[in-house]
């Protein structure tokens, strides 16, 4: 249930794209997208519904997308959205603690949740005959969630333990938290999705109740229903269970604009790692930006699969790293283009950094090859296609495109844009977004206080 950087949070991640490495782009594009019969409805209290029926599937996915995330938090309560990921299972007016999951499992279904940088999502995957129950459960906890001091303390301990585990046992995830803190200095994206320990220790029950009333309300919520259901019946149930809930008066908090980045920024930290870990990132535009598809292709060319540039160069040829990975983490307001390199014990950290930087700079200096470009296109297209094969995957894609891109129908535009991109397009986008002045560097070392890699601190110095 915890918020991890998992495949569900990377709807357009490319991890499974290599499975279709030999599939022609045209064939990938012929695969199914969202059905034409997706229907959008807004209830009288402002609750938005996106309904995508598919009688050919065995089950139904109901997802609640709440406007609750670090993007809506403020100093002092950073991590409250992650707390609510857990608190929402503590019962409501008509159901006891943990009844939500227990009842759905008894009907052959499952329930889950995760916290993202732009929303908090709860999802129920159930057989068709349990859909009404799922709707009733979701509406009841939206209308009457039970918040107690005892429940808050229980989940506070859980979340703090989760964060401690992340810091000690998930070095790349911990490093990404640090990298976001270097890349963003004003926007709430600078905060870890799981929250800040100091804030989590002091969030009060009153603050939780105030936040519940501002964010977990119909006027700030999207509901997606995907799978085997009757649209007319689901609309009737939705009006019955959700429409009596008052709309609420949540607002969109102001977000400071990030200043232009003119110099490299660096940070150094220590953690339980066997050898130094290097993370390099560039602040990139949000998912709705026209350059976003090209950045996704550049990320694939650099890091996806053993044949991509950095794993081939640093792991197979130079043998200075045991693993290199990366991604374009797409968010609503801005994204992060990053690379993470786990060095071999005893490797020259300065050489690793120089080699990584040179590989990224080459994207601006020279066009990528046609073979690399076509492979990256297949990876992206096939990952989207695979994501649409399951009911959960289609619901995830539907909600993410609606909330982060602004309209679920933009998936079609995205898939149309990818095959049209040229090597020159990628070179132009690399020059615009992946320059030296915009990069952020984080080194995580096992023991030494001396920062590995380059010696300059750049803009802002070490944090």
XYZ file of C-alpha atoms in Angstrom:
463
model
C 0.000 0.000 0.000
C 2.979 2.281 0.509
C 4.041 4.866 -2.015
C 6.993 3.410 -3.889
C 8.457 4.365 -7.241
C 6.781 1.328 -8.777
C 5.565 0.366 -12.225
C 2.071 1.574 -11.375
C 3.422 5.048 -10.815
C 5.241 4.996 -14.180
C 2.399 4.429 -16.558
C 4.599 5.159 -19.524
C 7.627 3.403 -18.042
C 9.597 1.353 -20.523
C 10.611 -1.629 -18.419
C 8.540 -4.151 -20.368
C 9.125 -2.492 -23.710
C 12.099 -4.717 -24.480
C 9.704 -7.638 -24.825
C 8.548 -6.174 -28.119
C 11.971 -5.116 -29.364
C 11.375 -6.793 -32.718
C 7.811 -5.620 -33.280
C 7.405 -3.024 -36.054
C 6.220 0.368 -34.889
C 3.187 0.256 -37.173
C 2.031 -2.999 -35.595
C 2.407 -1.568 -32.079
C 0.282 1.401 -33.082
C -2.452 -0.922 -34.305
C -2.957 -2.269 -30.776
C -6.040 -1.177 -28.799
C -6.299 2.211 -27.123
C -9.128 3.530 -25.003
C -12.538 2.567 -26.347
C -14.624 5.215 -28.067
C -17.379 4.695 -25.530
C -15.533 6.282 -22.585
C -18.129 8.542 -21.025
C -17.451 11.531 -18.821
C -20.109 12.645 -16.335
C -20.001 15.302 -13.611
C -22.420 14.878 -10.703
C -24.234 17.832 -9.158
C -21.652 18.038 -6.351
C -18.750 18.273 -8.809
C -17.568 14.659 -8.622
C -16.153 13.688 -12.022
C -16.696 10.218 -13.470
C -14.911 8.563 -16.382
C -16.659 5.340 -17.380
C -15.013 2.892 -19.784
C -17.161 -0.239 -20.160
C -15.687 -3.387 -21.683
C -18.020 -6.416 -21.559
C -15.205 -8.706 -22.705
C -13.281 -8.414 -19.438
C -13.977 -10.578 -16.372
C -13.758 -7.829 -13.753
C -14.102 -4.138 -12.985
C -11.596 -1.590 -11.683
C -12.979 1.284 -9.608
C -10.414 3.972 -8.775
C -10.724 7.109 -6.673
C -8.261 9.858 -7.607
C -8.063 12.401 -4.791
C -6.493 15.843 -5.137
C -4.128 15.043 -2.285
C -0.351 14.862 -2.659
C 2.811 16.823 -1.839
C 1.672 19.220 -4.558
C -1.196 20.301 -2.272
C 0.711 20.173 1.026
C 2.410 22.987 2.922
C 5.373 23.234 5.295
C 4.523 21.569 8.582
C 2.293 18.827 7.129
C 4.541 17.361 4.427
C 3.589 13.688 4.285
C -0.036 14.050 5.332
C -1.216 12.599 2.003
C 0.864 9.500 2.656
C -0.676 9.288 6.125
C -4.139 9.331 4.547
C -3.167 6.466 2.264
C -3.258 4.438 5.493
C -5.888 6.336 7.490
C -8.538 5.778 4.813
C -8.761 2.115 5.860
C -9.667 2.918 9.481
C -13.405 2.686 8.994
C -16.313 5.051 8.471
C -19.881 5.583 9.643
C -21.185 2.244 8.391
C -18.025 0.118 8.186
C -15.395 -0.806 10.743
C -11.607 -0.601 10.542
C -10.201 -2.665 7.661
C -13.744 -3.670 6.575
C -13.160 -2.090 3.176
C -10.462 -4.535 2.169
C -11.944 -7.478 4.059
C -15.358 -7.220 2.400
C -13.946 -6.883 -1.099
C -11.601 -9.844 -0.607
C -14.582 -11.895 0.612
C -16.299 -11.111 -2.701
C -13.267 -12.159 -4.740
C -11.819 -8.678 -5.156
C -8.829 -6.670 -3.966
C -8.152 -3.148 -2.745
C -5.002 -1.057 -2.888
C -3.689 2.475 -2.725
C -0.632 4.573 -3.456
C 0.530 8.143 -3.027
C 1.850 9.966 -6.078
C 3.400 13.384 -6.468
C 0.128 14.800 -7.890
C -2.668 12.651 -6.452
C -3.627 9.937 -3.980
C -5.217 6.912 -5.639
C -7.362 4.161 -4.111
C -8.429 1.291 -6.356
C -10.763 -1.679 -6.039
C -10.519 -4.520 -8.554
C -13.637 -6.634 -8.207
C -15.964 -9.034 -10.026
C -18.956 -7.272 -11.607
C -21.368 -8.381 -8.879
C -19.257 -6.606 -6.224
C -19.090 -3.229 -7.979
C -22.045 -1.735 -6.110
C -20.428 -2.726 -2.808
C -17.155 -1.077 -3.865
C -18.953 2.148 -4.790
C -20.794 2.158 -1.477
C -17.580 1.580 0.482
C -15.760 4.374 -1.331
C -18.633 6.831 -0.890
C -18.991 6.001 2.794
C -15.383 6.732 3.644
C -15.426 9.911 1.567
C -18.481 11.089 3.493
C -17.670 9.843 6.996
C -14.089 8.670 7.468
C -13.375 7.785 11.086
C -10.345 9.770 12.315
C -9.111 9.120 15.854
C -5.963 9.960 17.796
C -5.304 6.251 18.268
C -5.549 5.613 14.528
C -3.309 8.591 13.742
C -0.606 7.364 16.131
C -0.765 3.853 14.686
C -0.328 5.041 11.119
C 2.259 7.623 12.103
C 4.433 4.770 13.413
C 3.835 2.787 10.233
C 4.779 5.651 7.941
C 7.874 6.592 9.954
C 9.051 2.977 9.850
C 8.428 2.899 6.116
C 10.501 6.034 5.619
C 13.318 4.669 7.778
C 13.375 1.475 5.738
C 13.511 3.489 2.537
C 16.476 5.535 3.743
C 18.441 2.453 4.852
C 17.439 -0.217 2.335
C 16.427 1.547 -0.893
C 19.403 3.768 -1.765
C 18.248 4.729 -5.249
C 14.776 5.713 -4.025
C 16.379 7.669 -1.186
C 18.789 9.241 -3.668
C 15.907 10.316 -5.875
C 14.320 12.079 -2.910
C 17.578 13.979 -2.463
C 17.808 14.685 -6.193
C 14.317 16.210 -6.244
C 15.362 18.401 -3.330
C 18.286 19.707 -5.355
C 16.380 20.066 -8.639
C 13.402 21.920 -7.111
C 13.959 24.764 -4.688
C 10.499 26.394 -4.598
C 7.882 23.948 -5.928
C 6.432 21.295 -3.573
C 8.028 18.631 -5.786
C 11.140 19.299 -3.719
C 9.545 17.331 -0.888
C 9.638 13.497 -0.693
C 6.336 11.887 -1.643
C 6.460 9.845 1.557
C 6.884 12.979 3.635
C 9.387 14.680 5.938
C 10.112 12.929 9.224
C 9.954 16.125 11.298
C 6.518 16.994 9.898
C 5.162 13.454 10.171
C 6.069 13.341 13.863
C 4.061 16.469 14.633
C 0.977 16.376 12.377
C -2.060 16.747 14.633
C -5.511 15.197 14.513
C -6.990 18.637 13.841
C -4.678 19.126 10.871
C -5.803 15.744 9.546
C -9.466 16.669 9.914
C -8.913 20.025 8.239
C -7.029 18.392 5.378
C -9.740 15.753 4.974
C -12.368 18.467 4.606
C -10.311 20.367 2.040
C -9.040 17.579 -0.224
C -11.219 14.450 0.131
C -14.353 16.020 -1.269
C -16.400 15.430 -4.431
C -15.404 18.683 -6.126
C -11.693 17.674 -5.952
C -12.095 13.998 -6.920
C -12.022 11.943 -10.110
C -13.574 8.468 -10.255
C -12.690 5.992 -13.003
C -14.615 2.789 -13.674
C -13.147 0.404 -16.233
C -14.239 -3.104 -17.209
C -17.350 -5.255 -17.283
C -20.261 -3.080 -16.145
C -23.433 -1.414 -17.362
C -23.010 2.353 -17.686
C -26.601 3.197 -16.820
C -26.470 1.092 -13.669
C -23.147 2.538 -12.515
C -24.447 6.077 -13.033
C -27.501 5.258 -10.934
C -25.349 3.805 -8.132
C -22.953 6.763 -8.295
C -25.789 9.241 -7.964
C -27.261 7.226 -5.105
C -24.078 6.919 -3.049
C -21.960 9.948 -3.995
C -24.373 12.736 -4.916
C -25.675 13.311 -1.352
C -22.121 14.179 -0.236
C -21.602 17.987 -0.125
C -19.262 19.324 -2.813
C -16.858 20.859 -0.316
C -14.791 24.012 -0.699
C -11.278 22.840 -1.488
C -8.995 25.273 -3.278
C -5.870 25.088 -5.419
C -2.936 26.279 -3.295
C -0.464 28.690 -4.944
C 2.848 27.229 -6.062
C 5.987 29.343 -6.380
C 7.553 29.370 -9.821
C 10.930 27.705 -10.079
C 13.725 30.145 -10.989
C 15.761 29.415 -14.135
C 18.692 27.119 -13.514
C 21.991 28.599 -14.688
C 24.610 26.476 -12.936
C 25.082 22.907 -11.833
C 23.938 22.027 -8.310
C 25.493 19.246 -6.248
C 24.817 17.391 -3.014
C 26.486 14.593 -1.092
C 25.016 12.172 1.445
C 25.940 8.966 3.225
C 23.906 5.783 3.358
C 24.186 2.024 3.762
C 25.669 1.406 0.309
C 28.536 -0.900 -0.598
C 30.000 1.541 -3.113
C 29.271 5.113 -4.212
C 25.990 5.782 -5.989
C 25.704 8.602 -8.517
C 22.424 10.273 -9.475
C 22.258 12.993 -12.106
C 19.036 14.772 -13.007
C 17.593 17.566 -15.099
C 14.387 19.417 -14.348
C 12.120 18.858 -17.359
C 8.670 20.103 -18.426
C 5.438 18.487 -17.293
C 3.683 15.689 -19.126
C 1.523 17.971 -21.260
C 4.546 19.731 -22.791
C 5.164 19.035 -26.519
C 8.772 18.041 -25.748
C 7.785 15.307 -23.318
C 7.594 12.440 -25.889
C 11.076 13.289 -27.197
C 12.469 13.300 -23.655
C 10.940 9.863 -23.077
C 12.739 8.594 -26.184
C 16.029 10.125 -25.035
C 15.663 8.415 -21.654
C 15.096 5.066 -23.369
C 18.136 5.523 -25.610
C 20.327 6.309 -22.618
C 19.230 3.732 -20.050
C 16.610 1.176 -21.098
C 17.942 -2.302 -21.580
C 21.481 -3.712 -21.638
C 22.035 -2.431 -25.178
C 21.261 1.199 -24.347
C 24.117 3.675 -24.181
C 24.926 3.972 -20.494
C 24.532 0.306 -19.417
C 26.574 -0.729 -22.433
C 29.281 1.866 -21.799
C 29.583 1.857 -17.998
C 28.602 -1.727 -17.136
C 29.679 -3.859 -20.099
C 32.607 -1.957 -21.632
C 34.146 0.239 -18.937
C 33.050 -2.117 -16.119
C 33.054 0.763 -13.664
C 29.397 0.229 -12.662
C 27.326 -2.785 -11.698
C 24.053 -1.154 -12.707
C 22.813 1.920 -14.535
C 19.156 2.871 -14.704
C 17.116 5.960 -15.417
C 13.734 7.340 -16.298
C 11.696 10.374 -17.149
C 9.449 10.738 -14.100
C 6.479 12.614 -15.501
C 4.469 14.901 -13.263
C 1.809 17.511 -13.853
C 3.821 20.713 -13.438
C 7.335 19.474 -14.157
C 9.253 16.247 -14.607
C 12.649 14.860 -13.682
C 14.939 13.293 -16.263
C 17.453 11.247 -14.269
C 20.182 8.614 -14.424
C 21.377 6.510 -11.469
C 24.689 4.645 -11.618
C 25.737 2.111 -8.958
C 29.517 1.996 -9.106
C 31.684 -1.077 -8.636
C 33.591 -1.191 -5.375
C 36.904 0.528 -5.912
C 35.912 2.136 -9.218
C 37.103 5.628 -10.109
C 34.067 7.750 -9.228
C 35.372 10.763 -11.145
C 35.680 8.611 -14.286
C 32.124 7.337 -13.838
C 30.799 10.883 -13.573
C 32.778 12.123 -16.586
C 31.637 9.189 -18.706
C 27.997 9.632 -17.742
C 28.059 13.365 -18.428
C 29.783 12.817 -21.776
C 27.087 10.344 -22.847
C 24.341 12.855 -22.052
C 26.169 15.728 -23.746
C 26.597 13.600 -26.869
C 22.802 13.632 -27.273
C 23.018 17.370 -27.897
C 26.162 17.228 -30.034
C 25.227 14.400 -32.415
C 21.957 12.941 -33.744
C 21.063 9.495 -32.393
C 21.210 6.634 -34.880
C 18.108 5.491 -36.730
C 18.434 2.048 -35.114
C 18.445 3.562 -31.631
C 15.512 5.810 -32.482
C 13.357 2.999 -33.842
C 14.147 0.728 -30.895
C 13.176 3.453 -28.417
C 9.925 4.085 -30.266
C 9.037 0.397 -30.084
C 9.809 0.329 -26.364
C 7.545 3.274 -25.583
C 4.672 2.157 -27.781
C 4.771 -1.424 -26.570
C 4.859 -0.372 -22.914
C 1.668 1.635 -23.438
C 0.054 -1.235 -25.332
C 0.945 -3.739 -22.602
C -0.398 -1.338 -20.004
C -3.773 -1.329 -21.743
C -4.120 -5.123 -21.724
C -5.350 -5.394 -18.121
C -8.325 -3.684 -16.541
C -6.106 -2.214 -13.813
C -3.604 -0.983 -16.375
C -6.281 0.686 -18.482
C -7.753 2.368 -15.419
C -4.303 3.566 -14.371
C -3.565 5.010 -17.814
C -7.000 6.598 -18.017
C -6.660 8.388 -14.682
C -3.038 9.457 -15.130
C -3.604 10.952 -18.581
C -6.726 12.735 -17.379
C -5.036 14.245 -14.341
C -1.465 14.830 -15.476
C -1.872 15.439 -19.205
C -5.210 17.212 -18.844
C -7.323 14.823 -20.943
C -7.275 11.033 -21.285
C -7.745 11.415 -25.060
C -4.252 12.872 -25.292
C -2.948 9.306 -25.133
C -3.835 9.056 -28.812
C -1.923 12.248 -29.565
C 1.040 10.909 -27.615
C 1.092 7.667 -29.600
C 0.747 9.622 -32.829
C 3.592 11.950 -31.837
C 6.140 9.267 -30.927
C 6.599 7.674 -34.397
C 6.783 11.095 -36.050
C 9.800 12.239 -34.040
C 13.146 12.431 -35.833
C 16.760 12.315 -34.697
C 16.891 16.070 -35.251
C 13.887 16.542 -32.945
C 15.632 14.605 -30.188
C 18.837 16.581 -30.635
C 16.928 19.868 -30.384
C 15.116 18.747 -27.212
C 18.363 17.509 -25.641
C 19.981 20.893 -26.265
C 17.017 22.652 -24.714
C 16.605 20.566 -21.567
C 19.761 18.514 -20.840
C 22.454 21.178 -20.688
C 25.247 21.499 -18.146
C 23.673 24.505 -16.466
C 20.494 22.646 -15.639
C 21.907 19.436 -14.234
C 21.839 18.361 -10.608
C 24.266 15.853 -9.133
C 23.886 13.729 -6.003
C 26.561 11.361 -4.741
C 25.726 8.852 -2.000
C 28.803 7.308 -0.406
C 29.256 4.575 2.204
C 31.653 6.306 4.590
C 33.797 9.200 3.386
C 32.771 12.770 4.032
C 34.604 13.864 0.896
C 32.175 14.063 -2.057
C 33.067 11.550 -4.770
C 33.181 12.508 -8.435
C 33.649 16.128 -9.509
C 34.941 18.612 -6.977
C 32.929 21.713 -7.945
C 29.853 22.619 -5.974
C 28.206 24.707 -8.686
C 25.125 26.770 -7.969
C 23.870 26.383 -4.440
C 26.765 24.215 -3.271
C 26.283 20.954 -1.401
C 23.032 20.653 0.497
